[in-house]
Amino acid sequence: MQEPARAFTGVEKAAVLMMLVGDDEAAAILQNLDPEEVRMLGKAMFAVADVAEPQVAEVLDEFVVKAKDKNTIGFDPRPQIETMMTKALGADKAENVLARITPREEACAIPLLDWLDAGEIAAMVKDEHPQIAAVLLVNLDPAVAAQVIEQLPDAMQPDVLHRIATLGPIPPDALDMLRDVLTRRASAAQSTAAVPLGGAKEAAAIMNNARKATEQRVMPKVAKISKETAKAIEEEMFVFDHLLALDDKSMGTLLRGVESDVLVLALKGVEEAARNKFLGCMSSRAADGIRDEMEARGPVKLSEVLEAQKTILGIARQMAKDGTIRLAGGDDDYV
């Protein structure tokens, strides 16, 4: 009985093609991939090492068809845009315009970090000064940084998170110190300018990607270091839009604890769909009353809207602590 044809994933199809090209061509392709893509592709190449000739032909045929259908070619538009702007406006004016419209690049790339997993990074910095760990973590994707911070010593975790939240512009010598830690394996380019890194938002993003148990253990310790820092992180961790994830029962309970004038102001600052989510958890009579009051109120100051939303968030956090409502966490548990 003939063995059924193997169904390849997209990565495995790419791996088959990589195995067919020469070493130089394959190396050139790999140099244009992200670290995670390189890892995925390398693993797939081992998986397709025993592919049969008919299956290779199928992959090649599919590649040719897709190549013919492709009608766009990606390129870096910056040189062309710079040339056009310079010809049209002159060098000085073009430079000013480009400074405002050019997309921002990564503030402080440390390429070696992309090639290390969380365990390796944690092992490299666990015996270093917490400030070094803080600078390193803000160069990582928040999800990866969360894995790193969870693997650091318990006593070190709140200190590192506090330093991330209060991190200011980093002078070149501080970045050089961090690079010295990493140059045990590779060299890095010299930094020429201070780079703004860190802040409560970055610390909050890391905590939002960490397990709930980690957040519950670390955040109270951060509060002992600085109540202001802990409060700033918590405010960034939980924003008004997160309330939309509440189930109907929890939403209804929350709204019953909010004064109507506060709710009217808060809902003036959200889209209609989000507004309907809130009002849909109220009785029709109460919802109509809120809508009428919103219409009668007319334009309001943005500062008043934000303050009202902040008040509701405070009520929600307190209800969650009391166990009255459930706020979805970063994993399957609740607080």
GROMACS .gro file of C-alpha atoms in nm:
model
  335
    1MET     CA    1   0.000   0.000   0.000
    2GLN     CA    2   0.140   0.337  -0.103
    3GLU     CA    3   0.228   0.569   0.185
    4PRO     CA    4   0.012   0.887   0.184
    5ALA     CA    5   0.183   1.208   0.078
    6ARG     CA    6   0.322   1.405   0.369
    7ALA     CA    7   0.158   1.737   0.449
    8PHE     CA    8   0.427   2.000   0.504
    9THR     CA    9   0.384   2.312   0.712
   10GLY     CA   10   0.489   2.644   0.566
   11VAL     CA   11   0.815   2.638   0.761
   12GLU     CA   12   0.891   2.283   0.642
   13LYS     CA   13   0.833   2.389   0.281
   14ALA     CA   14   1.081   2.671   0.330
   15ALA     CA   15   1.322   2.421   0.487
   16VAL     CA   16   1.301   2.196   0.181
   17LEU     CA   17   1.392   2.489  -0.043
   18MET     CA   18   1.679   2.583   0.186
   19MET     CA   19   1.819   2.231   0.161
   20LEU     CA   20   1.819   2.258  -0.217
   21VAL     CA   21   2.012   2.583  -0.257
   22GLY     CA   22   2.385   2.620  -0.215
   23ASP     CA   23   2.552   2.701   0.116
   24ASP     CA   24   2.627   3.061   0.019
   25GLU     CA   25   2.271   3.126  -0.095
   26ALA     CA   26   2.129   2.965   0.219
   27ALA     CA   27   2.358   3.173   0.439
   28ALA     CA   28   2.248   3.492   0.262
   29ILE     CA   29   1.885   3.405   0.327
   30LEU     CA   30   1.945   3.327   0.694
   31GLN     CA   31   2.116   3.662   0.744
   32ASN     CA   32   1.787   3.834   0.658
   33LEU     CA   33   1.576   3.640   0.906
   34ASP     CA   34   1.493   3.714   1.267
   35PRO     CA   35   1.653   3.491   1.534
   36GLU     CA   36   1.326   3.308   1.604
   37GLU     CA   37   1.278   3.246   1.231
   38VAL     CA   38   1.631   3.105   1.209
   39ARG     CA   39   1.560   2.870   1.498
   40MET     CA   40   1.230   2.754   1.348
   41LEU     CA   41   1.382   2.705   1.004
   42GLY     CA   42   1.684   2.517   1.139
   43LYS     CA   43   1.461   2.280   1.334
   44ALA     CA   44   1.244   2.224   1.027
   45MET     CA   45   1.548   2.139   0.812
   46PHE     CA   46   1.627   1.849   1.041
   47ALA     CA   47   1.263   1.738   1.021
   48VAL     CA   48   1.259   1.724   0.638
   49ALA     CA   49   1.599   1.563   0.590
   50ASP     CA   50   1.437   1.239   0.466
   51VAL     CA   51   1.190   1.399   0.225
   52ALA     CA   52   1.123   1.195  -0.092
   53GLU     CA   53   1.182   1.325  -0.445
   54PRO     CA   54   0.812   1.353  -0.541
   55GLN     CA   55   0.748   1.569  -0.237
   56VAL     CA   56   1.044   1.792  -0.323
   57ALA     CA   57   0.893   1.840  -0.669
   58GLU     CA   58   0.558   1.937  -0.516
   59VAL     CA   59   0.722   2.197  -0.294
   60LEU     CA   60   0.916   2.340  -0.588
   61ASP     CA   61   0.604   2.356  -0.803
   62GLU     CA   62   0.415   2.542  -0.532
   63PHE     CA   63   0.706   2.782  -0.488
   64VAL     CA   64   0.717   2.860  -0.860
   65VAL     CA   65   0.342   2.927  -0.870
   66LYS     CA   66   0.358   3.161  -0.572
   67ALA     CA   67   0.665   3.336  -0.711
   68LYS     CA   68   0.479   3.407  -1.035
   69ASP     CA   69   0.179   3.544  -0.846
   70LYS     CA   70   0.390   3.777  -0.633
   71ASN     CA   71   0.357   4.129  -0.769
   72THR     CA   72   0.524   4.340  -0.502
   73ILE     CA   73   0.886   4.362  -0.400
   74GLY     CA   74   0.981   4.500  -0.061
   75PHE     CA   75   1.257   4.760  -0.041
   76ASP     CA   76   1.387   5.024   0.193
   77PRO     CA   77   1.218   5.350   0.080
   78ARG     CA   78   1.437   5.581   0.289
   79PRO     CA   79   1.707   5.660   0.029
   80GLN     CA   80   1.451   5.743  -0.238
   81ILE     CA   81   1.242   5.957  -0.001
   82GLU     CA   82   1.552   6.141   0.122
   83THR     CA   83   1.660   6.214  -0.237
   84MET     CA   84   1.315   6.346  -0.334
   85MET     CA   85   1.288   6.563  -0.022
   86THR     CA   86   1.636   6.706  -0.070
   87LYS     CA   87   1.572   6.794  -0.435
   88ALA     CA   88   1.237   6.951  -0.354
   89LEU     CA   89   1.319   7.138  -0.032
   90GLY     CA   90   1.693   7.165  -0.010
   91ALA     CA   91   1.919   6.984   0.235
   92ASP     CA   92   1.834   7.183   0.550
   93LYS     CA   93   1.456   7.179   0.514
   94ALA     CA   94   1.459   6.816   0.403
   95GLU     CA   95   1.654   6.716   0.711
   96ASN     CA   96   1.400   6.887   0.937
   97VAL     CA   97   1.104   6.723   0.766
   98LEU     CA   98   1.263   6.379   0.764
   99ALA     CA   99   1.342   6.407   1.135
  100ARG     CA  100   0.968   6.442   1.200
  101ILE     CA  101   0.832   6.180   0.961
  102THR     CA  102   1.092   5.902   0.959
  103PRO     CA  103   0.961   5.600   1.155
  104ARG     CA  104   1.135   5.553   1.486
  105GLU     CA  105   1.382   5.269   1.505
  106GLU     CA  106   1.459   5.060   1.811
  107ALA     CA  107   1.611   5.280   2.081
  108CYS     CA  108   1.887   5.051   2.189
  109ALA     CA  109   1.937   4.727   2.001
  110ILE     CA  110   2.170   4.471   2.152
  111PRO     CA  111   2.168   4.206   1.879
  112LEU     CA  112   2.320   3.929   2.089
  113LEU     CA  113   2.016   3.925   2.317
  114ASP     CA  114   1.795   3.808   2.029
  115TRP     CA  115   1.998   3.489   2.005
  116LEU     CA  116   1.979   3.392   2.373
  117ASP     CA  117   1.687   3.231   2.552
  118ALA     CA  118   1.545   3.361   2.878
  119GLY     CA  119   1.736   3.109   3.091
  120GLU     CA  120   2.069   3.206   2.940
  121ILE     CA  121   2.002   3.577   2.989
  122ALA     CA  122   1.892   3.527   3.350
  123ALA     CA  123   2.205   3.323   3.421
  124MET     CA  124   2.423   3.598   3.276
  125VAL     CA  125   2.282   3.878   3.493
  126LYS     CA  126   2.173   3.712   3.818
  127ASP     CA  127   2.506   3.794   3.981
  128GLU     CA  128   2.532   4.139   3.825
  129HIS     CA  129   2.412   4.469   3.976
  130PRO     CA  130   2.030   4.501   3.947
  131GLN     CA  131   2.074   4.818   3.742
  132ILE     CA  132   2.253   4.618   3.473
  133ALA     CA  133   1.970   4.364   3.474
  134ALA     CA  134   1.715   4.647   3.444
  135VAL     CA  135   1.884   4.801   3.141
  136LEU     CA  136   1.911   4.461   2.980
  137LEU     CA  137   1.546   4.370   3.036
  138VAL     CA  138   1.411   4.686   2.870
  139ASN     CA  139   1.598   4.582   2.555
  140LEU     CA  140   1.392   4.264   2.540
  141ASP     CA  141   1.042   4.188   2.421
  142PRO     CA  142   0.817   4.216   2.730
  143ALA     CA  143   0.717   3.849   2.704
  144VAL     CA  144   1.082   3.740   2.705
  145ALA     CA  145   1.167   3.990   2.980
  146ALA     CA  146   0.890   3.840   3.192
  147GLN     CA  147   1.048   3.495   3.156
  148VAL     CA  148   1.387   3.638   3.251
  149ILE     CA  149   1.262   3.820   3.559
  150GLU     CA  150   1.086   3.504   3.679
  151GLN     CA  151   1.416   3.318   3.664
  152LEU     CA  152   1.608   3.577   3.864
  153PRO     CA  153   1.648   3.530   4.242
  154ASP     CA  154   1.326   3.621   4.428
  155ALA     CA  155   1.499   3.893   4.627
  156MET     CA  156   1.629   4.053   4.307
  157GLN     CA  157   1.298   4.063   4.116
  158PRO     CA  158   1.125   4.360   4.285
  159ASP     CA  159   1.445   4.566   4.283
  160VAL     CA  160   1.492   4.507   3.911
  161LEU     CA  161   1.129   4.593   3.832
  162HIS     CA  162   1.154   4.911   4.040
  163ARG     CA  163   1.467   5.014   3.854
  164ILE     CA  164   1.299   4.948   3.517
  165ALA     CA  165   1.005   5.167   3.614
  166THR     CA  166   1.232   5.454   3.725
  167LEU     CA  167   1.497   5.416   3.458
  168GLY     CA  168   1.590   5.740   3.285
  169PRO     CA  169   1.814   5.824   2.987
  170ILE     CA  170   2.108   5.585   2.982
  171PRO     CA  171   2.454   5.737   2.931
  172PRO     CA  172   2.693   5.564   2.693
  173ASP     CA  173   2.918   5.432   2.971
  174ALA     CA  174   2.623   5.249   3.130
  175LEU     CA  175   2.543   5.080   2.801
  176ASP     CA  176   2.910   4.997   2.761
  177MET     CA  177   2.899   4.829   3.101
  178LEU     CA  178   2.607   4.617   2.986
  179ARG     CA  179   2.784   4.530   2.665
  180ASP     CA  180   3.088   4.424   2.866
  181VAL     CA  181   2.868   4.161   3.030
  182LEU     CA  182   2.760   4.035   2.690
  183THR     CA  183   3.096   4.058   2.513
  184ARG     CA  184   3.208   3.744   2.686
  185ARG     CA  185   3.052   3.591   2.374
  186ALA     CA  186   3.044   3.870   2.116
  187SER     CA  187   3.159   4.224   2.052
  188ALA     CA  188   2.919   4.516   2.028
  189ALA     CA  189   2.926   4.858   1.866
  190GLN     CA  190   3.005   5.164   2.077
  191SER     CA  191   2.713   5.378   2.183
  192THR     CA  192   2.736   5.748   2.099
  193ALA     CA  193   2.430   5.899   2.264
  194ALA     CA  194   2.214   5.865   2.572
  195VAL     CA  195   1.907   5.652   2.510
  196PRO     CA  196   1.572   5.693   2.690
  197LEU     CA  197   1.473   5.353   2.828
  198GLY     CA  198   1.243   5.203   3.086
  199GLY     CA  199   0.949   5.355   3.267
  200ALA     CA  200   0.636   5.233   3.440
  201LYS     CA  201   0.484   5.127   3.107
  202GLU     CA  202   0.775   4.891   3.031
  203ALA     CA  203   0.765   4.749   3.382
  204ALA     CA  204   0.387   4.701   3.351
  205ALA     CA  205   0.425   4.524   3.016
  206ILE     CA  206   0.668   4.279   3.176
  207MET     CA  207   0.433   4.212   3.467
  208ASN     CA  208   0.136   4.168   3.230
  209ASN     CA  209   0.331   3.892   3.056
  210ALA     CA  210   0.439   3.725   3.380
  211ARG     CA  211   0.240   3.465   3.570
  212LYS     CA  212  -0.015   3.602   3.813
  213ALA     CA  213   0.170   3.440   4.103
  214THR     CA  214   0.483   3.634   4.007
  215GLU     CA  215   0.289   3.961   3.999
  216GLN     CA  216   0.131   3.893   4.338
  217ARG     CA  217   0.471   3.818   4.491
  218VAL     CA  218   0.673   4.097   4.330
  219MET     CA  219   0.438   4.396   4.330
  220PRO     CA  220   0.394   4.421   4.710
  221LYS     CA  221   0.773   4.418   4.744
  222VAL     CA  222   0.804   4.693   4.485
  223ALA     CA  223   0.553   4.892   4.693
  224LYS     CA  224   0.781   4.855   4.994
  225ILE     CA  225   1.065   5.005   4.789
  226SER     CA  226   0.845   5.284   4.653
  227LYS     CA  227   0.466   5.318   4.680
  228GLU     CA  228   0.470   5.576   4.401
  229THR     CA  229   0.652   5.341   4.164
  230ALA     CA  230   0.423   5.050   4.246
  231LYS     CA  231   0.116   5.268   4.188
  232ALA     CA  232   0.253   5.391   3.855
  233ILE     CA  233   0.318   5.034   3.741
  234GLU     CA  234  -0.028   4.917   3.849
  235GLU     CA  235  -0.195   5.203   3.663
  236GLU     CA  236  -0.011   5.105   3.345
  237MET     CA  237  -0.087   4.735   3.397
  238PHE     CA  238  -0.461   4.789   3.411
  239VAL     CA  239  -0.616   5.051   3.183
  240PHE     CA  240  -0.980   5.135   3.116
  241ASP     CA  241  -1.003   4.923   2.801
  242HIS     CA  242  -0.915   4.615   3.008
  243LEU     CA  243  -1.257   4.642   3.173
  244LEU     CA  244  -1.408   4.524   2.844
  245ALA     CA  245  -1.269   4.177   2.925
  246LEU     CA  246  -1.494   4.148   3.232
  247ASP     CA  247  -1.772   3.893   3.212
  248ASP     CA  248  -2.127   4.030   3.222
  249LYS     CA  249  -2.178   3.941   3.587
  250SER     CA  250  -1.860   4.117   3.700
  251MET     CA  251  -1.934   4.415   3.477
  252GLY     CA  252  -2.282   4.450   3.624
  253THR     CA  253  -2.145   4.431   3.977
  254LEU     CA  254  -1.885   4.696   3.897
  255LEU     CA  255  -2.135   4.936   3.741
  256ARG     CA  256  -2.363   4.912   4.042
  257GLY     CA  257  -2.074   5.047   4.248
  258VAL     CA  258  -2.012   5.345   4.020
  259GLU     CA  259  -2.202   5.674   4.052
  260SER     CA  260  -2.395   5.764   3.739
  261ASP     CA  261  -2.226   6.100   3.686
  262VAL     CA  262  -1.883   5.931   3.698
  263LEU     CA  263  -1.996   5.668   3.448
  264VAL     CA  264  -2.137   5.935   3.215
  265LEU     CA  265  -1.803   6.115   3.206
  266ALA     CA  266  -1.600   5.794   3.166
  267LEU     CA  267  -1.810   5.667   2.874
  268LYS     CA  268  -1.781   5.998   2.689
  269GLY     CA  269  -1.425   5.894   2.606
  270VAL     CA  270  -1.486   5.548   2.456
  271GLU     CA  271  -1.600   5.419   2.118
  272GLU     CA  272  -1.964   5.327   2.062
  273ALA     CA  273  -1.896   4.951   2.063
  274ALA     CA  274  -1.716   4.971   2.396
  275ARG     CA  275  -1.989   5.196   2.534
  276ASN     CA  276  -2.250   4.937   2.438
  277LYS     CA  277  -2.050   4.670   2.626
  278PHE     CA  278  -2.084   4.872   2.947
  279LEU     CA  279  -2.447   4.973   2.898
  280GLY     CA  280  -2.546   4.624   2.787
  281CYS     CA  281  -2.479   4.500   3.140
  282MET     CA  282  -2.733   4.745   3.285
  283SER     CA  283  -3.111   4.745   3.276
  284SER     CA  284  -3.262   4.908   2.967
  285ARG     CA  285  -3.404   5.189   3.180
  286ALA     CA  286  -3.070   5.262   3.348
  287ALA     CA  287  -2.881   5.243   3.016
  288ASP     CA  288  -3.126   5.485   2.850
  289GLY     CA  289  -3.083   5.722   3.142
  290ILE     CA  290  -2.703   5.718   3.101
  291ARG     CA  291  -2.735   5.781   2.727
  292ASP     CA  292  -2.974   6.072   2.780
  293GLU     CA  293  -2.743   6.226   3.039
  294MET     CA  294  -2.440   6.185   2.810
  295GLU     CA  295  -2.623   6.365   2.531
  296ALA     CA  296  -2.740   6.641   2.763
  297ARG     CA  297  -2.391   6.688   2.909
  298GLY     CA  298  -2.241   6.796   2.577
  299PRO     CA  299  -1.863   6.828   2.524
  300VAL     CA  300  -1.648   6.767   2.831
  301LYS     CA  301  -1.279   6.812   2.905
  302LEU     CA  302  -1.054   6.517   2.834
  303SER     CA  303  -0.900   6.556   3.179
  304GLU     CA  304  -1.245   6.503   3.335
  305VAL     CA  305  -1.299   6.187   3.126
  306LEU     CA  306  -0.963   6.043   3.225
  307GLU     CA  307  -1.021   6.122   3.591
  308ALA     CA  308  -1.360   5.947   3.580
  309GLN     CA  309  -1.208   5.642   3.412
  310LYS     CA  310  -0.934   5.640   3.674
  311THR     CA  311  -1.199   5.644   3.947
  312ILE     CA  312  -1.376   5.344   3.795
  313LEU     CA  313  -1.047   5.157   3.763
  314GLY     CA  314  -0.980   5.221   4.130
  315ILE     CA  315  -1.321   5.078   4.219
  316ALA     CA  316  -1.256   4.776   3.997
  317ARG     CA  317  -0.918   4.707   4.156
  318GLN     CA  318  -1.066   4.729   4.505
  319MET     CA  319  -1.355   4.498   4.412
  320ALA     CA  320  -1.104   4.251   4.269
  321LYS     CA  321  -0.902   4.257   4.590
  322ASP     CA  322  -1.221   4.200   4.790
  323GLY     CA  323  -1.318   3.909   4.564
  324THR     CA  324  -1.637   4.084   4.450
  325ILE     CA  325  -1.543   4.070   4.081
  326ARG     CA  326  -1.288   3.878   3.878
  327LEU     CA  327  -1.030   4.045   3.660
  328ALA     CA  328  -0.874   3.820   3.397
  329GLY     CA  329  -0.500   3.776   3.464
  330GLY     CA  330  -0.206   3.697   3.237
  331ASP     CA  331  -0.283   3.325   3.258
  332ASP     CA  332  -0.576   3.106   3.357
  333ASP     CA  333  -0.618   3.228   3.714
  334TYR     CA  334  -0.790   3.532   3.857
  335VAL     CA  335  -0.732   3.782   4.135
   0.00000   0.00000   0.00000
